[in-house]
mmCIF file of C-alpha atoms in Angstrom:
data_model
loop_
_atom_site.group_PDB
_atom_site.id
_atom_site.type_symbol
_atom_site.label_atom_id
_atom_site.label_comp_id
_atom_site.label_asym_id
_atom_site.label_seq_id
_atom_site.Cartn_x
_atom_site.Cartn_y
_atom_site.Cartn_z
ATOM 1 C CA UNK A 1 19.902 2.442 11.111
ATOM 2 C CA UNK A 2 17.519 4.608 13.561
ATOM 3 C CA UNK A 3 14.092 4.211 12.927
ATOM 4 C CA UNK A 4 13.538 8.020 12.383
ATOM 5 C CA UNK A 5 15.402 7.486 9.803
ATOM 6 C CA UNK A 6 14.148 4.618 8.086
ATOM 7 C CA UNK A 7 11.600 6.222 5.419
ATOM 8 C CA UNK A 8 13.833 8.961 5.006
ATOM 9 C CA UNK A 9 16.503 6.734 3.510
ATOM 10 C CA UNK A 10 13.877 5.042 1.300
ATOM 11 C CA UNK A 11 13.236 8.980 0.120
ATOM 12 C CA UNK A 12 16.237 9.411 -0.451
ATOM 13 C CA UNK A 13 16.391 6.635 -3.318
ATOM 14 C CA UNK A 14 12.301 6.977 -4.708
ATOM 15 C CA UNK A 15 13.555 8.398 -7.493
ATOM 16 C CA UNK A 16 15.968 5.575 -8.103
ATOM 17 C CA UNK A 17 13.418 3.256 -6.939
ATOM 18 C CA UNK A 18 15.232 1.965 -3.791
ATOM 19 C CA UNK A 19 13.488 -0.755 -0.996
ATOM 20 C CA UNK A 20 13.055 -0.845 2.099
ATOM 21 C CA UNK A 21 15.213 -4.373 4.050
ATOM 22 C CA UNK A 22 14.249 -4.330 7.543
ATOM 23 C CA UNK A 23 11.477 -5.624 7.961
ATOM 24 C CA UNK A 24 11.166 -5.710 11.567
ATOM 25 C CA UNK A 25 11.987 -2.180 11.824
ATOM 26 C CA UNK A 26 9.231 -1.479 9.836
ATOM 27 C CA UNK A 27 7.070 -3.484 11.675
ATOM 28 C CA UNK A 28 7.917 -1.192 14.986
ATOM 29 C CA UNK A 29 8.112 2.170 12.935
ATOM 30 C CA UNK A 30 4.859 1.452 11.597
ATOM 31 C CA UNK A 31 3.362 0.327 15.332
ATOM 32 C CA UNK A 32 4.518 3.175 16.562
ATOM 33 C CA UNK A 33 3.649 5.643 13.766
ATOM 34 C CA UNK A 34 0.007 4.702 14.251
ATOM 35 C CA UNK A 35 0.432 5.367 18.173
ATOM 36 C CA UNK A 36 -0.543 1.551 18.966
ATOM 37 C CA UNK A 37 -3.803 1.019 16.363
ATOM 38 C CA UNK A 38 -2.026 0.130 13.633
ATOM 39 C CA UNK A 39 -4.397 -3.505 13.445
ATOM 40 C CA UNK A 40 -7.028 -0.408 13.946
ATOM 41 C CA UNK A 41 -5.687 1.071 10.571
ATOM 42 C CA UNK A 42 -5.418 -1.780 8.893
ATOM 43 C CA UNK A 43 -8.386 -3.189 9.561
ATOM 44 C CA UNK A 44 -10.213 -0.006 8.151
ATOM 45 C CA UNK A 45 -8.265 -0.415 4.766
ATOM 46 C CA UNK A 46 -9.330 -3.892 4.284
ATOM 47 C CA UNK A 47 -13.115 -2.811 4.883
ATOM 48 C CA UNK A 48 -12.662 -0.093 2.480
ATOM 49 C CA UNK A 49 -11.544 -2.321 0.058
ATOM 50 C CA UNK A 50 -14.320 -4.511 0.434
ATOM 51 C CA UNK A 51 -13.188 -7.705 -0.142
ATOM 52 C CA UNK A 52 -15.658 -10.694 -0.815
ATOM 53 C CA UNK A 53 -15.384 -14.845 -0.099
ATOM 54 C CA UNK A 54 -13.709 -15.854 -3.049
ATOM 55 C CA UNK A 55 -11.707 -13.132 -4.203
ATOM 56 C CA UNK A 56 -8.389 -13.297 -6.137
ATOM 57 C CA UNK A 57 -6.708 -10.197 -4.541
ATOM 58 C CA UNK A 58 -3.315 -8.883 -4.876
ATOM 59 C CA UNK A 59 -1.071 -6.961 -2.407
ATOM 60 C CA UNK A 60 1.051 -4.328 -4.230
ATOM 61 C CA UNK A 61 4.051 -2.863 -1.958
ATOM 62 C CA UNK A 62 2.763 -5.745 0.296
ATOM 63 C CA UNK A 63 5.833 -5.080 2.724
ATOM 64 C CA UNK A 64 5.491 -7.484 5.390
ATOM 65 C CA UNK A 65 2.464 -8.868 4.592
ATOM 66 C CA UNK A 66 0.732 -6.942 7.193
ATOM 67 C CA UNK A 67 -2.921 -6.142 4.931
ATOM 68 C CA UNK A 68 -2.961 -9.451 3.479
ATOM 69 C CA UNK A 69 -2.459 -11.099 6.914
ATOM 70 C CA UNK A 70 -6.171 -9.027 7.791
ATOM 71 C CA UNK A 71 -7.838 -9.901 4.531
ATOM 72 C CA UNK A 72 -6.780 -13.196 4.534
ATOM 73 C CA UNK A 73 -9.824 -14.942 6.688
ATOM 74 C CA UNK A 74 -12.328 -12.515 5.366
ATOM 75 C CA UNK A 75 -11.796 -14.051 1.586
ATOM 76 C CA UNK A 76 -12.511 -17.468 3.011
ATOM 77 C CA UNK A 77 -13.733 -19.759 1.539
ATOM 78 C CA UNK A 78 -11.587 -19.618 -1.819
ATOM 79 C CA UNK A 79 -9.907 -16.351 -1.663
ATOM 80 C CA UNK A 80 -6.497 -16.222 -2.315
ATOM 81 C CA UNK A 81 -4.279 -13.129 -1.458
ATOM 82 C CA UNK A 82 -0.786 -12.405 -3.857
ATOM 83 C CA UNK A 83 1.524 -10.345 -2.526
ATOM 84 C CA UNK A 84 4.593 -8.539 -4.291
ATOM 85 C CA UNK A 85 7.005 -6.411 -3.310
ATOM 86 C CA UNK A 86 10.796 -5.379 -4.588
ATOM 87 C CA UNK A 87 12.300 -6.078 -0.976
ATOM 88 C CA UNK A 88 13.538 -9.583 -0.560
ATOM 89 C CA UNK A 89 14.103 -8.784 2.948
ATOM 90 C CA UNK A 90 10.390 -7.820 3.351
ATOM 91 C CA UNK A 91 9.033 -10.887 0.969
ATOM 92 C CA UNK A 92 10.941 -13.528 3.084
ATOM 93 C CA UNK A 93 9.340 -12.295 6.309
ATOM 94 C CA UNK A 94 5.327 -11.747 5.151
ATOM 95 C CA UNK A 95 6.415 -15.781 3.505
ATOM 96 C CA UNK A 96 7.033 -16.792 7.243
ATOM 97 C CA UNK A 97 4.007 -15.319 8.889
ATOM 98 C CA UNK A 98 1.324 -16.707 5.533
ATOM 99 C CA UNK A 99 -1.841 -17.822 6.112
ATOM 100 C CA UNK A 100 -2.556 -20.840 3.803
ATOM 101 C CA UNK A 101 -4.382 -18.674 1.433
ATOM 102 C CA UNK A 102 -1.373 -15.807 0.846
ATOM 103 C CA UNK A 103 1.798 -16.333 -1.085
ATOM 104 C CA UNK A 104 4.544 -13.707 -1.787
ATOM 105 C CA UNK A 105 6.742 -12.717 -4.114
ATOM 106 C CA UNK A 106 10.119 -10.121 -5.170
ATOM 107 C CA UNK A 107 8.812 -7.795 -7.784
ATOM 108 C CA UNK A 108 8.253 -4.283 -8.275
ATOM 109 C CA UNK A 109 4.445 -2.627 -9.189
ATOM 110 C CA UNK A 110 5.501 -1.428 -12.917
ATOM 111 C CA UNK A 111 6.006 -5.031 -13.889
ATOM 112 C CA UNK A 112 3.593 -6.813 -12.582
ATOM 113 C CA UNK A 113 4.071 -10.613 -13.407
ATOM 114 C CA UNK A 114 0.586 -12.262 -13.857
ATOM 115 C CA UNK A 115 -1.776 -12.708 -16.732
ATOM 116 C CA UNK A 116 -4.358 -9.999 -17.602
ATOM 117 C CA UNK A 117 -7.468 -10.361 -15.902
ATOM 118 C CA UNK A 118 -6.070 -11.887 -13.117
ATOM 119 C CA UNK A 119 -8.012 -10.609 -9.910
ATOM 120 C CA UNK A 120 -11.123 -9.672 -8.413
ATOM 121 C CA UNK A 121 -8.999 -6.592 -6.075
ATOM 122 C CA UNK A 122 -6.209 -4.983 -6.018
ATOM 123 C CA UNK A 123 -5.012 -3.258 -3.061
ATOM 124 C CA UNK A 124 -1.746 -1.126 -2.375
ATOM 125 C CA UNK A 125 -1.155 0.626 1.151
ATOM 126 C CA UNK A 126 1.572 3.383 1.774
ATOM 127 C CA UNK A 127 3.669 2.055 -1.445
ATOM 128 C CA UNK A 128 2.821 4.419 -4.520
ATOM 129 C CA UNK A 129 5.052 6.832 -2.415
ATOM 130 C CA UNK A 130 8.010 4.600 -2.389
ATOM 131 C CA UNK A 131 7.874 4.070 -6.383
ATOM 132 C CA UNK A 132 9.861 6.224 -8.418
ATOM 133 C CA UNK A 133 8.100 9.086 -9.540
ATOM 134 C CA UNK A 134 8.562 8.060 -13.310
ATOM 135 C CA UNK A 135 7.421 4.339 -12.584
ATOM 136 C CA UNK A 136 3.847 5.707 -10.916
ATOM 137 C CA UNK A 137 2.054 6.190 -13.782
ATOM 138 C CA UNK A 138 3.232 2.524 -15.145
ATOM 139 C CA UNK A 139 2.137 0.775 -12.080
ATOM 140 C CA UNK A 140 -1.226 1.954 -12.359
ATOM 141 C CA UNK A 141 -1.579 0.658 -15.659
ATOM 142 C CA UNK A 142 -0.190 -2.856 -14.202
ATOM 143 C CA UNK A 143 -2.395 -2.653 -11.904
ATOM 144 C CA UNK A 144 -5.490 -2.036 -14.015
ATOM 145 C CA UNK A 145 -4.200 -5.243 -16.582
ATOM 146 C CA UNK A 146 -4.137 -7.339 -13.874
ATOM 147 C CA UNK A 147 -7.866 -6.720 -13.133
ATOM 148 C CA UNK A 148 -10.835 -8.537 -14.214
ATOM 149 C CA UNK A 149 -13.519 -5.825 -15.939
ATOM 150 C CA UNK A 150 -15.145 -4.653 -12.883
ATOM 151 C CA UNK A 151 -12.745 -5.169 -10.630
ATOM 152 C CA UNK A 152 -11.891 -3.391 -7.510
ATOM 153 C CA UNK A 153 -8.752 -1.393 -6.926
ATOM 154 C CA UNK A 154 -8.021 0.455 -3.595
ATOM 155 C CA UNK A 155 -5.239 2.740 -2.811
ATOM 156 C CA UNK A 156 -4.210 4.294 0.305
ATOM 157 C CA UNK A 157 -1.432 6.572 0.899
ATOM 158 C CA UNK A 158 -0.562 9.190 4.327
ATOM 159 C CA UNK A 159 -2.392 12.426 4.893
ATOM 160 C CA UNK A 160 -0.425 14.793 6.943
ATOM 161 C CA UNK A 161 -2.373 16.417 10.077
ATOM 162 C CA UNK A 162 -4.761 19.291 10.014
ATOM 163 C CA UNK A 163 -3.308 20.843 13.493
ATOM 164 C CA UNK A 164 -0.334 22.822 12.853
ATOM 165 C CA UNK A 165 1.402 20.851 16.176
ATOM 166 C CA UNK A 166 0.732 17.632 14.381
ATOM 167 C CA UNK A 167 2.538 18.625 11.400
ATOM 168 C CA UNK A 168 5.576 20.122 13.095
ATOM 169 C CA UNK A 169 6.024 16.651 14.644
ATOM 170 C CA UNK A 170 5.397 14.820 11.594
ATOM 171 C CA UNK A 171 7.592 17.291 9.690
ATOM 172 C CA UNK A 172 10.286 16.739 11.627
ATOM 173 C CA UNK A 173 10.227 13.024 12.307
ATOM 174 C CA UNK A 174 8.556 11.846 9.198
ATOM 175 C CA UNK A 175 9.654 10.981 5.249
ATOM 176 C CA UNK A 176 8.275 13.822 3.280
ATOM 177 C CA UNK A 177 5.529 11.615 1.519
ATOM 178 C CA UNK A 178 4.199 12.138 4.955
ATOM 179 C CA UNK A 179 3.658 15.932 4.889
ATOM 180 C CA UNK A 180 2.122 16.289 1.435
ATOM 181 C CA UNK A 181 -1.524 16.088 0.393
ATOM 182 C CA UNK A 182 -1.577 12.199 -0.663
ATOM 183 C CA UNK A 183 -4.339 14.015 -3.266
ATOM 184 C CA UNK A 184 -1.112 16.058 -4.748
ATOM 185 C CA UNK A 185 0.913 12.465 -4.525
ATOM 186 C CA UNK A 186 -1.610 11.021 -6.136
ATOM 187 C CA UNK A 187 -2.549 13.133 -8.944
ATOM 188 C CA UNK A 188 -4.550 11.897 -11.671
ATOM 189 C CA UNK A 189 -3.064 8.532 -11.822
ATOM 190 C CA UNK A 190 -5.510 6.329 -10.985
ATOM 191 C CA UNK A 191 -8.451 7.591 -13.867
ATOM 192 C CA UNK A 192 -5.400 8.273 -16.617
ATOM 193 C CA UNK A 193 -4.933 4.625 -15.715
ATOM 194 C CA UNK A 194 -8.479 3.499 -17.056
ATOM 195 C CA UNK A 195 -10.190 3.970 -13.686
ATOM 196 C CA UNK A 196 -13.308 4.866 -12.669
ATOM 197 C CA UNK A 197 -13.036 6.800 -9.178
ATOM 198 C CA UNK A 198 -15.975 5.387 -7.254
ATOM 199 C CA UNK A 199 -14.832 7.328 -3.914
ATOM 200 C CA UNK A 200 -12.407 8.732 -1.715
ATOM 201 C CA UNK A 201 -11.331 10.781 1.637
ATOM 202 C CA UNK A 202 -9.913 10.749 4.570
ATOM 203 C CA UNK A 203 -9.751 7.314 7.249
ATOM 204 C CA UNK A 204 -8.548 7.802 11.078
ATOM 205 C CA UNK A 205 -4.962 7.208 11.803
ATOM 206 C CA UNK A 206 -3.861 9.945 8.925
ATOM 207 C CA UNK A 207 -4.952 7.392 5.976
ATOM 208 C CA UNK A 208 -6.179 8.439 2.900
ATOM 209 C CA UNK A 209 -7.994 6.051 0.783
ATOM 210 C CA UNK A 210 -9.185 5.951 -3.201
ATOM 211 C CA UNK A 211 -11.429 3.337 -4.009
ATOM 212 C CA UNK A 212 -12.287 2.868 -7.920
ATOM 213 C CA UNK A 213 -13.052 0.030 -10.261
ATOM 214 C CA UNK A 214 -11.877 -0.799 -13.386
ATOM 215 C CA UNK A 215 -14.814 -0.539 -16.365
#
């Protein structure tokens, strides 16, 4: 399949709740999506989500196991990073490139399988998109279970360009979860989860972040 039109088979099936199985793909979409700074991006994620030594975090939508990979040192010493994802494909390759501190595992964000109260943060980059529409609102609940009170959650989804020549291109070669307001994709999900919205905005390379905590 050609990588322009990776994400917009994975479109195709959100409602359906479909994966995405080339991972290496991804990998060079992604690189090239973020026009080379895509450690750049990253990196600003994980210092929005502010992780601290020690932290149990988990990864949801970890894909390749890009995030954690950053995170990983930062949490040191006794941080742990989970990650989960409904791609196989995806799971198998972030389990190849682990740290020590990360594991991974197949599952899907509405059914998260750990304990309540499980983690310190809970981070989910450019996945919420790629759940089915129905399963959103579910997730978000997971998500908030899994978290210790006054935990950290941190979500960040694609904004679309402000220049109308930027959103031509990324109308044209992008999935369309790329050329909505990720404020519209996001909704009200995250406080009708339980959350309390601590901030949010915009983050260079056309990220979009939320940042709450769970009471």
């Amino acid at each position: 399949m050609a990588l322009g039109r990776l994400l917009h088979h994975h479109e195709e099936h959100a409602e359906a709740g479909g994966t995405i199985d080339r991972p290496r793909a991804y990998e060079i979409f992604t690189s090239i999506g973020f026009i080379g700074g895509r450690r750049a991006a990253y990196t600003r994620l994980a210092t929005a989500a502010r992780p601290r030594a020690g932290d149990q975090v988990l990864d949801v939508g970890c894909g390749t196991g890009y995030l954690s990979r950053i995170m990983a040192p930062v949490i040191m010493p006794g941080g742990r990073v989970t990650g989960i994802d409904p791609s196989p494909a995806m799971v198998d390759h972030a389990t190849r490139r682990a740290p020590a501190n990360c594991s991974y595992i197949v599952g899907e964000g509405q059914d998260l399988p750990f304990p309540d109260g499980s983690f310190d943060l809970v981070v989910s980059s450019l996945a919420v998109h790629h759940m089915p529409v129905k399963a959103r609102p579910q997730a978000l609940r997971q998500m908030f279970r899994v978290l210790r009170p006054g935990g950290r959650l941190l979500i960040a989804e694609f904004r679309p360009p402000v220049n109308p020549l930027g959103r031509r291109i990324v109308g044209a070669l992008s999935a369309p979860a790329m050329r909505h307001s990720p404020r519209d994709l996001l909704g009200t999900l995250i406080p009708d989860a339980g959350f309390e919205v601590e901030s949010e905005g915009d983050l260079p390379y056309l990220l979009y972040y939320v940042r709450a905590t769970r009471p």
